[in-house]
Coordinates of C-alpha atoms in Angstrom, one line a residue:
Chain L
M1 CA -76.9 57.6 125.7
K2 CA -74.3 57.9 127.8
K3 CA -72.5 55.2 126.0
T4 CA -73.0 57.5 122.5
L5 CA -71.5 60.6 124.3
C6 CA -68.3 58.4 125.9
F7 CA -68.1 57.4 122.2
I8 CA -67.9 60.3 120.3
L9 CA -65.6 61.6 123.4
L10 CA -63.2 59.3 122.5
T11 CA -63.4 59.5 118.9
L12 CA -62.5 63.5 119.2
T13 CA -59.7 62.6 121.7
L14 CA -57.9 60.1 118.9
L15 CA -58.7 62.6 116.2
N16 CA -57.1 65.5 118.3
A17 CA -54.1 63.1 119.3
K18 CA -51.0 64.7 117.4
A19 CA -49.1 61.3 116.5
F20 CA -45.7 60.5 114.7
N21 CA -45.6 58.6 111.5
A22 CA -43.6 55.2 111.5
P23 CA -40.1 56.4 111.0
M24 CA -40.5 59.5 113.2
Q25 CA -42.2 57.3 116.2
T26 CA -38.8 54.9 115.7
Y27 CA -36.8 58.2 116.2
M28 CA -38.6 58.9 119.4
N29 CA -38.1 55.3 120.5
E30 CA -33.9 55.9 120.0
L31 CA -34.2 59.0 121.9
S32 CA -36.3 57.2 124.5
A33 CA -33.8 54.6 125.2
E34 CA -31.3 56.7 125.1
A35 CA -32.9 59.2 127.7
K36 CA -33.4 56.3 129.8
A37 CA -29.8 54.9 129.7
A38 CA -28.6 58.4 130.8
N39 CA -31.2 58.5 133.6
P40 CA -32.9 55.5 135.1
N41 CA -35.4 58.1 136.3
F42 CA -36.5 59.0 133.0
T43 CA -40.4 57.8 132.3
G44 CA -41.6 59.6 129.2
F45 CA -41.2 63.0 127.4
D46 CA -43.1 66.0 128.1
A47 CA -44.8 68.9 126.1
K48 CA -44.3 71.4 129.0
R49 CA -40.8 70.7 129.9
G50 CA -40.4 70.8 126.0
E51 CA -42.3 74.1 126.0
A52 CA -39.9 75.6 128.6
I53 CA -36.6 75.0 126.2
F54 CA -37.9 75.9 123.2
V55 CA -38.8 79.6 125.0
S56 CA -35.3 79.5 127.0
K57 CA -33.1 82.1 126.1
H58 CA -28.9 81.3 125.9
T59 CA -25.7 82.7 124.8
G60 CA -26.2 81.6 121.3
K61 CA -23.1 80.2 118.9
K62 CA -22.9 83.8 117.8
G63 CA -22.6 85.5 121.3
T64 CA -25.6 86.5 121.7
Q65 CA -28.6 86.0 123.4
M66 CA -31.0 84.0 121.6
S67 CA -33.7 81.3 122.1
C68 CA -35.8 79.3 119.6
T69 CA -38.4 82.0 119.4
T70 CA -36.1 84.6 118.2
C71 CA -36.9 83.1 114.6
H72 CA -39.7 80.6 115.0
T73 CA -41.7 83.2 117.5
T74 CA -44.0 81.8 120.4
N75 CA -46.7 80.8 118.3
L76 CA -45.9 78.2 116.5
K77 CA -49.0 78.2 114.0
N78 CA -47.5 81.5 112.4
G79 CA -44.2 81.5 110.4
G80 CA -41.3 83.0 111.7
Q81 CA -38.1 84.4 110.4
N82 CA -34.6 83.7 110.0
V83 CA -32.8 86.5 112.3
N84 CA -29.3 87.1 110.4
T85 CA -31.5 87.2 107.1
N86 CA -34.7 87.8 107.2
K87 CA -35.8 84.7 105.3
P88 CA -39.1 83.6 106.3
I89 CA -39.9 80.6 108.1
T90 CA -42.8 78.4 107.4
A91 CA -45.2 77.7 110.8
L92 CA -43.6 75.0 112.7
A93 CA -47.0 73.4 113.9
P94 CA -48.0 70.3 112.1
S95 CA -51.4 71.2 112.6
A96 CA -50.5 74.5 110.6
N97 CA -48.1 72.8 108.4
P98 CA -48.4 69.0 108.1
A99 CA -45.1 68.5 106.5
R100 CA -43.2 69.6 109.8
L101 CA -42.0 66.4 111.8
T102 CA -42.3 64.2 109.1
D103 CA -38.8 63.4 107.6
V104 CA -36.5 62.3 110.2
A105 CA -32.8 63.2 108.4
E106 CA -34.8 67.3 108.0
V107 CA -35.3 66.5 111.8
E108 CA -32.4 65.4 112.8
K109 CA -30.6 67.8 111.3
W110 CA -32.3 70.9 112.4
L111 CA -31.8 69.9 115.9
R112 CA -28.7 69.3 115.4
R113 CA -27.9 73.1 113.8
N114 CA -30.3 75.2 116.1
F115 CA -29.3 73.6 119.7
N116 CA -25.8 75.0 118.4
D117 CA -27.3 77.8 117.2
V118 CA -29.2 78.8 120.4
F119 CA -27.4 76.7 122.8
A120 CA -23.9 76.5 121.7
R121 CA -23.9 72.9 122.1
E122 CA -26.0 69.8 120.7
G123 CA -28.9 68.8 122.7
S124 CA -29.7 65.7 124.8
A125 CA -31.7 62.9 123.7
L126 CA -34.3 64.3 126.7
E127 CA -34.2 67.7 125.2
K128 CA -34.9 66.6 121.9
G129 CA -37.5 64.1 122.8
D130 CA -39.0 67.1 125.1
V131 CA -39.2 69.6 122.4
L132 CA -40.9 67.2 119.5
T133 CA -43.1 66.0 122.1
Y134 CA -43.8 70.1 122.2
I135 CA -44.0 70.9 118.5
I136 CA -46.1 67.8 117.8
N137 CA -48.7 69.2 120.2
Q138 CA -49.0 72.4 118.3
Chain U
M1 CA -20.1 95.6 57.8
K2 CA -23.4 93.7 59.0
K3 CA -21.5 90.9 60.3
L4 CA -19.2 93.5 62.3
L5 CA -22.4 95.4 63.7
L6 CA -23.7 91.9 64.5
I7 CA -20.7 91.2 66.3
T8 CA -20.3 94.4 68.3
A9 CA -24.3 94.0 69.4
L10 CA -24.0 90.8 70.5
G11 CA -20.7 91.8 72.3
L12 CA -22.4 94.8 74.1
N13 CA -25.4 92.6 74.8
F14 CA -22.9 90.3 76.4
A15 CA -21.1 93.1 78.4
F16 CA -24.5 94.4 79.6
A17 CA -26.7 91.5 80.4
S18 CA -25.7 90.9 84.0
S19 CA -26.7 87.7 84.3
V20 CA -25.8 84.4 85.9
A21 CA -27.1 81.0 84.9
P22 CA -30.1 80.3 87.5
S23 CA -29.4 78.0 90.5
D24 CA -31.8 75.4 89.3
N25 CA -30.4 72.5 91.7
A26 CA -32.8 71.4 93.6
Q27 CA -30.6 69.9 96.8
Y28 CA -28.7 73.0 96.6
Q29 CA -32.2 75.3 96.7
K30 CA -33.2 72.9 99.6
E31 CA -30.1 72.8 101.9
C32 CA -29.0 76.1 100.9
A33 CA -31.7 78.4 100.4
S34 CA -33.9 77.9 102.9
C35 CA -32.0 79.8 105.2
H36 CA -30.9 82.6 102.5
F37 CA -31.5 83.6 99.2
G38 CA -30.0 80.8 96.6
Y39 CA -26.6 83.0 95.6
Q40 CA -26.1 81.5 92.0
P41 CA -22.8 79.4 91.6
A42 CA -21.2 82.0 89.2
L43 CA -21.0 84.3 91.6
L44 CA -18.3 82.5 93.6
N45 CA -15.1 81.2 92.1
K46 CA -13.8 77.2 93.2
A47 CA -12.0 78.6 95.7
S48 CA -14.5 80.4 97.3
W49 CA -16.7 77.3 97.4
E50 CA -14.4 75.1 98.7
K51 CA -14.4 77.5 101.5
V52 CA -18.1 77.9 102.3
M53 CA -18.4 73.9 102.4
G54 CA -15.2 73.3 104.0
N55 CA -16.9 75.2 107.3
L56 CA -20.4 74.9 107.3
S57 CA -20.5 74.0 111.0
D58 CA -19.7 77.6 111.2
H59 CA -21.2 79.4 108.4
F60 CA -20.9 82.9 109.2
G61 CA -21.6 82.1 112.5
T62 CA -24.1 79.8 112.3
D63 CA -24.2 76.1 112.3
A64 CA -25.5 75.3 108.5
S65 CA -23.7 71.6 108.7
L66 CA -24.9 68.8 106.5
G67 CA -24.0 65.5 106.1
K68 CA -21.2 63.9 104.3
V69 CA -23.4 62.8 101.3
E70 CA -25.4 66.0 100.7
S71 CA -22.1 68.3 101.4
E72 CA -20.4 66.2 98.7
Q73 CA -22.9 66.7 96.3
I74 CA -23.6 70.2 96.9
L75 CA -20.0 71.1 96.7
N76 CA -19.5 69.1 93.4
Y77 CA -22.7 71.3 92.1
L78 CA -20.9 74.6 93.0
L79 CA -17.3 73.6 91.7
T80 CA -19.0 72.4 88.2
N81 CA -21.2 76.3 88.3
A82 CA -18.7 78.1 89.5
G83 CA -17.8 81.7 88.5
S84 CA -14.5 83.1 86.6
G85 CA -13.9 86.1 85.0
K86 CA -14.7 89.7 86.1
I87 CA -17.5 88.9 89.0
T88 CA -14.9 86.6 91.0
A89 CA -11.7 87.9 89.8
N90 CA -9.3 89.0 92.8
N91 CA -11.8 87.2 95.2
S92 CA -11.3 84.0 97.1
T93 CA -13.3 85.3 100.1
M94 CA -16.7 83.3 101.1
Q95 CA -18.4 86.2 100.5
I96 CA -19.7 87.4 97.0
T97 CA -19.8 91.3 98.5
K98 CA -15.7 91.2 98.9
S99 CA -15.2 90.9 95.3
P100 CA -13.8 94.4 93.5
Y101 CA -16.6 93.9 90.6
F102 CA -19.1 93.5 93.3
I103 CA -17.8 96.3 95.3
K104 CA -17.5 98.7 92.3
E105 CA -21.1 97.8 91.3
H106 CA -22.7 98.8 94.5
R107 CA -20.3 101.8 95.2
K108 CA -23.1 104.3 94.6
I109 CA -26.1 103.2 97.1
P110 CA -26.0 105.3 99.9
A111 CA -25.6 103.4 103.1
K112 CA -29.1 104.5 104.3
L113 CA -31.2 102.2 101.5
I114 CA -29.0 99.3 102.3
E115 CA -29.4 99.8 106.1
Q116 CA -33.1 100.2 105.7
K117 CA -35.3 97.3 107.3
E118 CA -36.4 96.2 103.8
V119 CA -33.0 95.6 102.8
S120 CA -30.9 95.3 106.0
S121 CA -27.6 93.9 104.4
I122 CA -25.7 94.3 101.0
A123 CA -25.9 90.4 100.8
N124 CA -29.7 90.2 100.5
C125 CA -30.0 90.3 96.5
L126 CA -33.8 90.1 96.1
A127 CA -34.4 93.0 98.4
C128 CA -33.7 95.2 95.1
H129 CA -32.7 93.2 92.2
T130 CA -36.1 92.2 91.9
T131 CA -35.3 89.2 89.1
A132 CA -32.1 87.7 91.4
D133 CA -33.8 84.7 92.0
K134 CA -33.8 84.2 88.0
G135 CA -30.0 85.0 87.5
N136 CA -31.1 88.7 86.4
Y137 CA -29.2 91.4 87.8
S138 CA -30.0 93.4 85.0
E139 CA -30.2 97.5 86.0
R140 CA -33.6 97.7 84.6
A141 CA -34.9 95.1 87.0
I142 CA -33.5 97.4 89.9
V143 CA -36.2 98.4 92.2
I144 CA -34.8 99.6 95.6
P145 CA -37.4 99.9 98.6
N146 CA -38.2 103.3 99.5
Y147 CA -36.2 104.6 96.7
G148 CA -37.4 103.3 93.3
R149 CA -35.8 102.2 90.1
W150 CA -32.2 102.8 90.3
E151 CA -30.9 103.7 86.5

């Protein structure tokens, strides 16, 4: 009985675990190596730190206060809206929008654009890895 | 006589058609229309599109940068289909809304109808031109939010 319960729990945990596809995992490994090179004490990406980055407010490229949530909102399972054009943005959470975080070129493009828009600079490997770890678990 | 009528009718039809070729390029739609309305290439001339594509990392205040290959492909699409004639005359800025023809066509619209949240910007074509995504800007297809038809 205990064994069965254990098995069920393990299966549920595995099903619930959010995994990157192979190309994305390769990209995450590259970010990880870069983060380790920048800081030898780096031990891995962290969703909590990613969330903190995601909600933090900064003076963006346009000189106004904004955060990732300005367009994407705080619930990533919901869609958002482009703050400049009002055009709808589909949900970022892979659980709600399976196409998210599946294409490395798309991910790199939007990280570059959106870090510049919100932080007025590009993101570091640590920041990008943390944010992606936060999003993949949504 | 019949022929003359036909020519006149065709000419009138052309003058009032208010249509441009739809932006049916999948790459353009993906890379540009993910953030804003997919403005048809014919709404700006070549000089304007070169300016737009020459500075995507500061695109009206936001970073819309693309990879080199994508950028070249899209520029090529835009230049091949760029506008000429009255729509783009005397406008080589990056903004369709700076075209004298555009300004003339929109001059009678009260500011409050543009500023309302359903529209919010004169650059939000689709808010009132209900068939703008098909390249059809005819007056018959205009429905201004909280106002109605514009005829």
